[in-house]
Amino acid sequence: MTWNWNYVVESLPAIFQGMWITLGLTIACYLFAMLFGFVWTFVRRIPWRPLQMVVAFIMEFIRSTPPLVQLFFLYYAWPMVPYVGLTLDPITVAIIGLGVHFSTYIAEIYRSGIESIDKGQWEAATALNLSLKDKWTKIILPQAIPPTIPMLGNYLIIMFKEVPLTSTIGVAGMLHMANNFGSKNFAYLEPLTLVALFFLVMSYPTAVLFRKLEQKMNRRFDKSNPTGKIDKGVVT
Amino acid sequence: MKGINITITVLIASAILSYLVAFIAGFGRLSNNIFIRKFTGFYVEVFRGTSLIVQLFWFYYALPGLFDIHLASDFWAAVIAIAMNYGAYMSEIVRGSILSVAKGQREAATALNMSRFQRMRLVILPQAVRMMLPEFGNYLIQMLKATSLVSLVGLTDILYHGDIFRSTHLSLAPTVYILILVFYFILALPLIWLTRWAEKQSSKGVASE
C-alpha cells in the first residue's frame, strides 16, 4: 500500500465535515471549562476547612485520572447511577466530560492569578471602603485576569488536541470520520495523515500566536524583564 | 482487573523511552549544528502540534502501510507513540532548564578550562536536572493518564478489561468505571507525592540569576 493522491482528495470532504464538529466542540468544551473553573475557584475560597479539603481531593481525583475513562463513565455508566442517572447524547457527554476535566486545571490558573495580586491591593481596596463587588470587579480581577490569558490560551490548544478522544464515544469529529472512512476502504494511511496534518496546521499558528502574546504580557507585567524576551540562545 | 500489569508496563516503558527522547531532542535543539537544531525543532513542533490519540492511530494503522515498518507489536507501537509525544513536550523542559542555569556557571566552567562535554556533564546538567524534576513528575502523571488510550489500539490494559466486563454485566457499569478511576488514582498518588517532593528539592543547590 502506498500513498494515493486520489484517495486523499476523496477523503477530504469527510474530514472537513468532521473538522467543524471538532472545532465547535473544542470551543463548547472550553467555555464550559472556563465557567466551571470559576465554580471550583469560588468554592475553594469558602473559608471552611472540611469543604476546602473535600473540594481539593475531588479536583485532584479528576485531574489525575484519565479523561478517556471519565468520558466512558459519563457515557456508559451515568445512565445507570441510581436517582441522578440520565442518558446523555455523545456531544453532551463530551462537553461535560472534557469540560469538567479541564476546569480543574483552569481553576488552578484562576487561583494563581488571584493569589498573584499583592496583599496591599486588597488592603488598599478595603481602606478605600469599596464594596465587595467593587473590590473584585474594579481592583482584583482587572489585575488578575490579563497575566493568565496566555496560560488559558495554552489550555485551549491542549483541549483542541484532547477533543479527538470523544471519537471513542461516537462524536463524529475529524478522527472519527477518518477512521470510518479508513475502515470503509481498508486504507487508514491517507485519512489519518490528513487528520494529523489538519491538527498541526490549526494548532501550530495558534501556539505561535499565544507565544507572542505571552512575550507581550511579560513586557507589561514583569518589571524585572522589561524587554519581555525569552532567552533562546545556543549553549556555547 | 487483570490489565493492571499492562498499564504499568506501558507506563514504565514509555516513561524511560520518553526521557531518553526528551534528552536527545533537548540537546539537539541546543546543538551548534543548524541542521540538527532545525530537524529536532521540526520533530518537536510536529509532535506537540498534533494530538496523542491521532499519533497513536497513525503509528498503529498508517505507519505499516506507508513505510512498511512494522513496529514489532501493538505494545511497541503504543509505547513509541506515547514516548515520542511526551518526549517532544519534555525536550522543551530539558532545553529550558539547561538555558536557565546561570550564565556565570558556564563562564566559570570555561575559565576552569573544562571541555565542552565536561562543562555540560559536571556543571550544567547537575543543576539543570534538579530544575527538570518537578515538571518531569507532572508529565509522568500525564503519561499515566495517556496509557488509558492504549486500550483503543487493542492492548489489554485496565480499561480494556473493564470495558469487556461492562459489556457482559451491563448493570454494573457504574461500579466498574468507578473502580477503574480509583485504580488510576491509586497509581497516580505516589507520583503526585513524588512530584511534590521533587518540587521542594528542585530549588536546592541551583545557581540562578
Short mmCIF file of C-alpha atoms in Angstrom, two decimals:
data_model
loop_
_atom_site.label_atom_id
_atom_site.label_comp_id
_atom_site.label_asym_id
_atom_site.label_seq_id
_atom_site.Cartn_x
_atom_site.Cartn_y
_atom_site.Cartn_z
CA MET A 1 0.00 0.00 0.00
CA THR A 2 1.43 3.34 -0.97
CA TRP A 3 0.37 6.93 -0.88
CA ASN A 4 -2.54 7.59 -3.22
CA TRP A 5 -3.40 11.19 -4.06
CA ASN A 6 -6.82 10.37 -5.47
CA TYR A 7 -7.75 8.74 -2.23
CA VAL A 8 -6.57 11.85 -0.38
CA VAL A 9 -8.92 14.00 -2.42
CA GLU A 10 -11.74 11.53 -1.86
CA SER A 11 -11.36 11.57 1.89
CA LEU A 12 -11.10 15.33 2.19
CA PRO A 13 -14.84 16.18 2.35
CA ALA A 14 -15.49 13.73 5.18
CA ILE A 15 -12.61 15.05 7.24
CA PHE A 16 -13.58 18.62 6.51
CA GLN A 17 -17.04 17.90 7.80
CA GLY A 18 -15.53 16.41 10.94
CA MET A 19 -13.33 19.44 11.37
CA TRP A 20 -16.25 21.75 12.07
CA ILE A 21 -17.51 19.41 14.75
CA THR A 22 -14.06 19.18 16.29
CA LEU A 23 -13.67 22.95 16.30
CA GLY A 24 -17.16 23.62 17.61
CA LEU A 25 -16.76 21.03 20.30
CA THR A 26 -13.42 22.49 21.34
CA ILE A 27 -14.99 25.90 21.83
CA ALA A 28 -18.01 24.49 23.66
CA CYS A 29 -15.81 22.42 25.99
CA TYR A 30 -13.57 25.37 26.58
CA LEU A 31 -16.39 27.72 27.51
CA PHE A 32 -17.81 25.09 29.83
CA ALA A 33 -14.41 24.58 31.44
CA MET A 34 -13.91 28.32 31.89
CA LEU A 35 -17.29 28.66 33.61
CA PHE A 36 -16.87 25.57 35.71
CA GLY A 37 -13.39 26.68 36.66
CA PHE A 38 -14.97 29.71 38.30
CA VAL A 39 -17.15 27.39 40.36
CA TRP A 40 -14.13 25.47 41.65
CA THR A 41 -12.23 28.64 42.43
CA PHE A 42 -15.19 30.14 44.22
CA VAL A 43 -15.92 27.03 46.26
CA ARG A 44 -12.29 26.72 47.27
CA ARG A 45 -12.38 30.23 48.62
CA ILE A 46 -15.17 29.47 51.08
CA PRO A 47 -13.35 29.62 54.40
CA TRP A 48 -14.49 26.33 55.83
CA ARG A 49 -11.70 23.80 56.17
CA PRO A 50 -13.57 20.47 55.63
CA LEU A 51 -15.21 21.76 52.46
CA GLN A 52 -11.88 23.01 51.12
CA MET A 53 -10.28 19.65 51.74
CA VAL A 54 -13.10 17.74 50.07
CA VAL A 55 -13.02 20.01 47.04
CA ALA A 56 -9.23 19.77 46.83
CA PHE A 57 -9.50 15.99 46.89
CA ILE A 58 -12.16 15.90 44.21
CA MET A 59 -10.10 18.19 41.99
CA GLU A 60 -7.00 16.07 42.48
CA PHE A 61 -9.00 12.96 41.68
CA ILE A 62 -10.43 14.37 38.46
CA ARG A 63 -7.05 15.69 37.44
CA SER A 64 -5.09 12.51 37.94
CA THR A 65 -7.45 10.07 36.29
CA PRO A 66 -7.63 9.68 32.51
CA PRO A 67 -10.22 11.78 30.69
CA LEU A 68 -10.96 8.79 28.50
CA VAL A 69 -12.20 6.77 31.47
CA GLN A 70 -14.20 9.76 32.66
CA LEU A 71 -15.86 10.00 29.27
CA PHE A 72 -16.68 6.29 29.35
CA PHE A 73 -18.05 6.67 32.83
CA LEU A 74 -20.33 9.50 31.81
CA TYR A 75 -21.42 7.78 28.64
CA TYR A 76 -21.89 4.17 29.70
CA ALA A 77 -22.29 4.29 33.45
CA TRP A 78 -24.05 7.53 34.27
CA PRO A 79 -27.44 6.36 32.92
CA MET A 80 -27.36 3.52 35.47
CA VAL A 81 -26.47 5.54 38.51
CA PRO A 82 -29.49 5.42 40.79
CA TYR A 83 -31.61 8.56 41.31
CA VAL A 84 -29.48 11.04 39.37
CA GLY A 85 -28.76 8.94 36.30
CA LEU A 86 -29.64 10.34 32.90
CA THR A 87 -28.91 9.16 29.41
CA LEU A 88 -26.84 11.77 27.64
CA ASP A 89 -26.04 12.05 24.00
CA PRO A 90 -22.39 11.86 22.96
CA ILE A 91 -21.94 15.58 22.35
CA THR A 92 -23.24 16.50 25.80
CA VAL A 93 -21.05 13.82 27.36
CA ALA A 94 -18.07 15.22 25.51
CA ILE A 95 -18.73 18.77 26.64
CA ILE A 96 -19.34 17.83 30.25
CA GLY A 97 -16.58 15.22 30.47
CA LEU A 98 -13.77 17.21 28.92
CA GLY A 99 -15.14 20.44 30.34
CA VAL A 100 -15.06 19.18 33.91
CA HIS A 101 -11.66 17.57 33.45
CA PHE A 102 -10.05 20.74 32.18
CA SER A 103 -11.96 23.00 34.53
CA THR A 104 -9.80 21.64 37.35
CA TYR A 105 -6.72 22.85 35.51
CA ILE A 106 -8.30 26.17 34.66
CA ALA A 107 -9.35 26.69 38.27
CA GLU A 108 -5.69 26.44 39.23
CA ILE A 109 -4.87 29.16 36.73
CA TYR A 110 -7.57 31.43 38.14
CA ARG A 111 -6.30 30.76 41.62
CA SER A 112 -2.72 31.58 40.70
CA GLY A 113 -3.96 34.77 39.06
CA ILE A 114 -5.89 35.83 42.14
CA GLU A 115 -3.09 34.88 44.51
CA SER A 116 -0.54 36.82 42.50
CA ILE A 117 -2.26 40.06 43.48
CA ASP A 118 -0.31 41.91 46.10
CA LYS A 119 -1.81 41.93 49.56
CA GLY A 120 -1.51 45.70 49.58
CA GLN A 121 -4.08 45.88 46.81
CA TRP A 122 -6.66 44.11 48.97
CA GLU A 123 -5.87 46.33 51.90
CA ALA A 124 -5.99 49.47 49.79
CA ALA A 125 -9.37 48.44 48.42
CA THR A 126 -10.66 47.87 51.92
CA ALA A 127 -9.17 51.17 53.07
CA LEU A 128 -10.99 52.95 50.24
CA ASN A 129 -14.21 51.48 51.58
CA LEU A 130 -15.02 49.72 48.32
CA SER A 131 -17.90 47.28 48.39
CA LEU A 132 -17.18 43.59 47.91
CA LYS A 133 -18.38 43.81 44.34
CA ASP A 134 -16.26 46.84 43.51
CA LYS A 135 -13.26 45.32 45.19
CA TRP A 136 -13.43 42.31 42.86
CA THR A 137 -14.56 43.96 39.66
CA LYS A 138 -12.50 47.14 39.87
CA ILE A 139 -9.31 46.16 41.71
CA ILE A 140 -8.63 42.44 41.83
CA LEU A 141 -9.95 40.94 38.61
CA PRO A 142 -8.58 43.60 36.22
CA GLN A 143 -5.13 42.78 37.56
CA ALA A 144 -5.62 39.04 37.97
CA ILE A 145 -7.04 38.20 34.55
CA PRO A 146 -4.58 39.58 31.96
CA PRO A 147 -1.50 37.65 33.13
CA THR A 148 -3.45 34.40 32.95
CA ILE A 149 -4.53 34.86 29.33
CA PRO A 150 -1.51 33.14 27.74
CA MET A 151 -1.91 30.17 30.09
CA LEU A 152 -5.60 29.96 29.28
CA GLY A 153 -4.68 30.06 25.62
CA ASN A 154 -2.34 27.14 26.05
CA TYR A 155 -5.18 25.16 27.54
CA LEU A 156 -7.32 25.96 24.54
CA ILE A 157 -4.69 24.30 22.36
CA ILE A 158 -4.30 21.36 24.72
CA MET A 159 -8.05 20.90 24.74
CA PHE A 160 -8.19 21.02 20.97
CA LYS A 161 -5.81 18.09 20.97
CA GLU A 162 -7.87 16.15 23.53
CA VAL A 163 -11.15 16.52 21.68
CA PRO A 164 -10.45 13.54 19.35
CA LEU A 165 -10.84 11.37 22.46
CA THR A 166 -14.54 11.87 22.00
CA SER A 167 -14.47 9.87 18.80
CA THR A 168 -14.42 6.80 21.04
CA ILE A 169 -17.94 7.54 22.24
CA GLY A 170 -19.12 8.30 18.74
CA VAL A 171 -18.82 12.04 18.26
CA ALA A 172 -18.23 12.49 14.56
CA GLY A 173 -15.11 14.64 14.77
CA MET A 174 -12.16 14.56 12.41
CA LEU A 175 -10.63 11.41 13.82
CA HIS A 176 -13.94 9.58 13.81
CA MET A 177 -14.58 10.48 10.20
CA ALA A 178 -11.08 9.41 9.21
CA ASN A 179 -11.43 6.08 10.98
CA ASN A 180 -14.82 5.46 9.41
CA PHE A 181 -13.52 6.36 6.01
CA GLY A 182 -10.47 4.19 6.54
CA SER A 183 -12.47 1.16 7.59
CA LYS A 184 -14.77 1.52 4.61
CA ASN A 185 -11.85 1.35 2.20
CA PHE A 186 -9.39 -0.67 4.26
CA ALA A 187 -6.85 2.13 3.98
CA TYR A 188 -6.10 4.23 7.00
CA LEU A 189 -2.89 5.83 5.86
CA GLU A 190 -4.17 8.85 3.93
CA PRO A 191 -7.12 9.90 6.11
CA LEU A 192 -5.14 9.57 9.33
CA THR A 193 -2.20 11.51 7.93
CA LEU A 194 -4.58 14.20 6.77
CA VAL A 195 -6.10 14.45 10.22
CA ALA A 196 -2.66 14.80 11.77
CA LEU A 197 -1.82 17.48 9.22
CA PHE A 198 -5.04 19.36 9.93
CA PHE A 199 -4.31 19.36 13.62
CA LEU A 200 -0.83 20.64 13.02
CA VAL A 201 -1.99 23.35 10.63
CA MET A 202 -4.53 24.61 13.13
CA SER A 203 -2.67 24.28 16.41
CA TYR A 204 0.77 25.49 15.37
CA PRO A 205 -0.19 29.04 14.31
CA THR A 206 -2.35 29.37 17.41
CA ALA A 207 0.56 28.28 19.55
CA VAL A 208 2.84 30.83 17.88
CA LEU A 209 0.20 33.50 18.42
CA PHE A 210 -0.05 32.75 22.12
CA ARG A 211 3.72 32.71 22.46
CA LYS A 212 3.81 36.24 21.00
CA LEU A 213 1.04 37.26 23.35
CA GLU A 214 2.95 35.84 26.28
CA GLN A 215 6.01 37.89 25.41
CA LYS A 216 3.84 40.98 25.17
CA MET A 217 2.25 40.22 28.52
CA ASN A 218 5.63 39.64 30.12
CA ARG A 219 6.74 43.00 28.90
CA ARG A 220 3.73 44.59 30.52
CA PHE A 221 3.62 42.76 33.80
CA ASP A 222 7.13 41.61 34.56
CA LYS A 223 9.14 44.57 35.68
CA SER A 224 12.37 42.62 36.13
CA ASN A 225 12.41 41.72 32.45
CA PRO A 226 11.40 44.89 30.61
CA THR A 227 12.05 43.65 27.10
CA GLY A 228 9.95 40.55 27.64
CA LYS A 229 12.32 38.47 25.55
CA ILE A 230 12.70 34.81 26.24
CA ASP A 231 16.31 33.69 26.10
CA LYS A 232 16.60 31.44 23.07
CA GLY A 233 20.36 31.38 22.93
CA VAL A 234 22.54 28.45 21.99
CA VAL A 235 24.80 26.91 24.59
CA THR A 236 28.32 27.69 23.55
CA MET B 1 -8.96 -6.39 36.90
CA LYS B 2 -6.17 -8.18 35.16
CA GLY B 3 -4.98 -5.36 32.98
CA ILE B 4 -3.09 -3.53 35.66
CA ASN B 5 0.26 -5.06 34.74
CA ILE B 6 -0.13 -3.91 31.14
CA THR B 7 -0.90 -0.38 32.29
CA ILE B 8 2.17 -0.32 34.49
CA THR B 9 4.47 -1.90 31.88
CA VAL B 10 3.33 0.56 29.24
CA LEU B 11 3.85 3.40 31.70
CA ILE B 12 7.36 2.33 32.66
CA ALA B 13 8.47 1.54 29.12
CA SER B 14 7.13 4.77 27.69
CA ALA B 15 8.48 6.79 30.61
CA ILE B 16 12.02 5.51 30.13
CA LEU B 17 11.87 5.91 26.37
CA SER B 18 10.36 9.37 26.55
CA TYR B 19 13.01 10.65 28.96
CA LEU B 20 15.59 9.35 26.54
CA VAL B 21 13.87 11.08 23.63
CA ALA B 22 13.49 14.24 25.69
CA PHE B 23 17.19 14.46 26.45
CA ILE B 24 18.23 13.68 22.88
CA ALA B 25 15.80 16.22 21.44
CA GLY B 26 16.57 18.76 24.15
CA PHE B 27 20.27 18.61 23.41
CA GLY B 28 19.54 18.53 19.71
CA ARG B 29 17.77 21.85 19.94
CA LEU B 30 20.80 23.33 21.66
CA SER B 31 23.21 21.91 19.15
CA ASN B 32 25.61 24.15 17.26
CA ASN B 33 24.77 22.35 14.06
CA ILE B 34 21.91 24.16 12.38
CA PHE B 35 20.59 21.03 10.67
CA ILE B 36 20.32 19.10 13.91
CA ARG B 37 18.70 22.11 15.53
CA LYS B 38 16.15 22.58 12.77
CA PHE B 39 15.42 18.89 12.50
CA THR B 40 14.73 18.42 16.21
CA GLY B 41 12.76 21.67 16.21
CA PHE B 42 10.60 20.25 13.44
CA TYR B 43 10.12 16.98 15.29
CA VAL B 44 9.10 18.76 18.48
CA GLU B 45 6.61 21.03 16.74
CA VAL B 46 5.03 18.18 14.81
CA PHE B 47 4.53 16.01 17.85
CA ARG B 48 3.37 18.85 20.04
CA GLY B 49 1.07 20.17 17.37
CA THR B 50 -0.95 17.01 16.83
CA SER B 51 -2.85 15.10 19.41
CA LEU B 52 -1.62 11.93 21.03
CA ILE B 53 -4.61 9.86 20.03
CA VAL B 54 -4.15 10.77 16.38
CA GLN B 55 -0.47 9.85 16.62
CA LEU B 56 -1.35 6.59 18.28
CA PHE B 57 -3.73 5.65 15.49
CA TRP B 58 -1.22 6.81 12.94
CA PHE B 59 1.56 4.66 14.35
CA TYR B 60 -0.83 1.77 14.60
CA TYR B 61 -2.64 1.92 11.26
CA ALA B 62 -0.78 4.21 8.92
CA LEU B 63 2.90 3.64 9.55
CA PRO B 64 2.95 -0.02 8.49
CA GLY B 65 1.30 0.98 5.23
CA LEU B 66 3.45 3.97 4.45
CA PHE B 67 6.94 2.71 5.03
CA ASP B 68 6.24 -0.96 5.51
CA ILE B 69 7.57 -0.58 9.01
CA HIS B 70 6.03 -2.98 11.45
CA LEU B 71 6.76 -1.89 14.97
CA ALA B 72 7.23 -5.40 16.33
CA SER B 73 3.90 -5.42 18.18
CA ASP B 74 0.93 -3.38 19.33
CA PHE B 75 2.72 -2.86 22.57
CA TRP B 76 5.67 -1.13 20.95
CA ALA B 77 3.50 0.93 18.63
CA ALA B 78 1.70 2.30 21.69
CA VAL B 79 4.85 2.82 23.72
CA ILE B 80 6.65 4.55 20.87
CA ALA B 81 3.70 6.85 20.18
CA ILE B 82 3.43 7.87 23.82
CA ALA B 83 7.18 8.25 24.18
CA MET B 84 7.57 10.35 21.04
CA ASN B 85 4.70 12.59 22.08
CA TYR B 86 5.79 13.21 25.65
CA GLY B 87 9.44 13.22 24.65
CA ALA B 88 8.65 16.23 22.48
CA TYR B 89 6.95 18.03 25.35
CA MET B 90 9.70 17.21 27.80
CA SER B 91 12.50 18.17 25.45
CA GLU B 92 11.28 21.73 25.89
CA ILE B 93 11.77 21.33 29.62
CA VAL B 94 15.26 19.93 29.13
CA ARG B 95 16.12 22.84 26.88
CA GLY B 96 14.57 25.42 29.18
CA SER B 97 16.31 24.10 32.29
CA ILE B 98 19.70 23.97 30.64
CA LEU B 99 19.30 27.50 29.41
CA SER B 100 18.15 28.75 32.78
CA VAL B 101 21.30 27.66 34.58
CA ALA B 102 23.03 30.93 35.34
CA LYS B 103 25.41 32.14 32.69
CA GLY B 104 28.15 32.70 35.25
CA GLN B 105 28.28 28.97 35.85
CA ARG B 106 29.07 28.32 32.24
CA GLU B 107 31.65 31.05 32.16
CA ALA B 108 33.25 29.83 35.36
CA ALA B 109 33.49 26.33 33.92
CA THR B 110 35.11 27.72 30.78
CA ALA B 111 37.52 29.67 32.94
CA LEU B 112 38.46 26.42 34.67
CA ASN B 113 39.48 25.09 31.27
CA MET B 114 36.83 22.40 31.12
CA SER B 115 35.97 20.92 27.77
CA ARG B 116 32.51 21.43 26.37
CA PHE B 117 31.48 17.95 27.40
CA GLN B 118 32.89 18.27 30.92
CA ARG B 119 31.15 21.59 31.32
CA MET B 120 27.80 20.06 30.47
CA ARG B 121 28.29 16.90 32.48
CA LEU B 122 29.88 18.29 35.64
CA VAL B 123 28.47 21.79 35.96
CA ILE B 124 25.36 22.49 33.93
CA LEU B 125 23.47 19.20 33.98
CA PRO B 126 23.57 18.52 37.73
CA GLN B 127 21.90 21.87 38.24
CA ALA B 128 19.56 21.63 35.29
CA VAL B 129 18.28 18.17 36.21
CA ARG B 130 17.10 19.43 39.58
CA MET B 131 15.04 22.04 37.85
CA MET B 132 13.57 19.46 35.47
CA LEU B 133 12.41 17.06 38.16
CA PRO B 134 9.07 18.60 39.17
CA GLU B 135 7.97 19.04 35.58
CA PHE B 136 9.07 15.52 34.75
CA GLY B 137 6.90 14.34 37.61
CA ASN B 138 3.93 16.22 36.23
CA TYR B 139 4.45 14.67 32.84
CA LEU B 140 4.70 11.24 34.42
CA ILE B 141 1.18 11.71 35.75
CA GLN B 142 0.09 12.90 32.32
CA MET B 143 1.66 9.78 30.84
CA LEU B 144 -0.21 7.58 33.26
CA LYS B 145 -3.41 9.13 32.00
CA ALA B 146 -2.26 8.68 28.43
CA THR B 147 -1.74 4.96 28.92
CA SER B 148 -5.51 4.59 29.06
CA LEU B 149 -5.52 5.32 25.33
CA VAL B 150 -3.68 2.12 24.50
CA SER B 151 -6.87 0.17 25.06
CA LEU B 152 -8.10 1.78 21.83
CA VAL B 153 -5.42 0.05 19.78
CA GLY B 154 -6.15 -3.29 21.34
CA LEU B 155 -3.77 -3.53 24.27
CA THR B 156 -5.43 -5.28 27.17
CA ASP B 157 -4.96 -2.73 29.94
CA ILE B 158 -7.24 -1.95 32.87
CA LEU B 159 -9.68 -0.01 30.79
CA TYR B 160 -9.88 -2.74 28.16
CA HIS B 161 -10.70 -5.41 30.72
CA GLY B 162 -13.13 -3.05 32.41
CA ASP B 163 -14.91 -2.48 29.10
CA ILE B 164 -15.16 -6.20 28.43
CA PHE B 165 -16.52 -6.77 31.91
CA ARG B 166 -19.05 -4.00 31.46
CA SER B 167 -20.33 -5.42 28.20
CA THR B 168 -21.20 -8.68 29.95
CA HIS B 169 -22.50 -7.15 33.19
CA LEU B 170 -24.37 -4.10 31.96
CA SER B 171 -25.96 -3.15 35.25
CA LEU B 172 -22.57 -2.99 36.97
CA ALA B 173 -21.26 -0.25 34.70
CA PRO B 174 -21.02 2.49 37.35
CA THR B 175 -19.10 0.24 39.73
CA VAL B 176 -16.72 -0.87 37.02
CA TYR B 177 -15.81 2.61 35.90
CA ILE B 178 -15.53 3.98 39.40
CA LEU B 179 -13.19 1.11 40.24
CA ILE B 180 -11.07 1.88 37.19
CA LEU B 181 -10.93 5.56 38.14
CA VAL B 182 -9.90 4.64 41.67
CA PHE B 183 -7.22 2.33 40.28
CA TYR B 184 -5.75 5.12 38.22
CA PHE B 185 -5.92 7.46 41.18
CA ILE B 186 -4.10 4.97 43.41
CA LEU B 187 -1.44 4.59 40.74
CA ALA B 188 -1.18 8.37 40.44
CA LEU B 189 -0.92 9.05 44.17
CA PRO B 190 2.73 8.05 44.62
CA LEU B 191 3.55 10.05 41.52
CA ILE B 192 1.79 13.09 42.96
CA TRP B 193 3.76 12.78 46.18
CA LEU B 194 6.95 12.26 44.25
CA THR B 195 6.28 15.43 42.29
CA ARG B 196 5.61 17.45 45.43
CA TRP B 197 8.82 16.16 46.96
CA ALA B 198 10.72 16.97 43.78
CA GLU B 199 9.33 20.48 43.84
CA LYS B 200 10.84 21.00 47.27
CA GLN B 201 14.16 19.54 46.20
CA SER B 202 14.40 21.33 42.91
CA SER B 203 15.45 24.74 44.12
CA LYS B 204 18.24 23.48 46.35
CA GLY B 205 21.79 23.97 45.14
CA VAL B 206 20.97 25.73 41.90
CA ALA B 207 22.63 28.98 41.00
CA SER B 208 20.18 31.26 39.31
CA GLU B 209 20.43 34.82 38.23
#
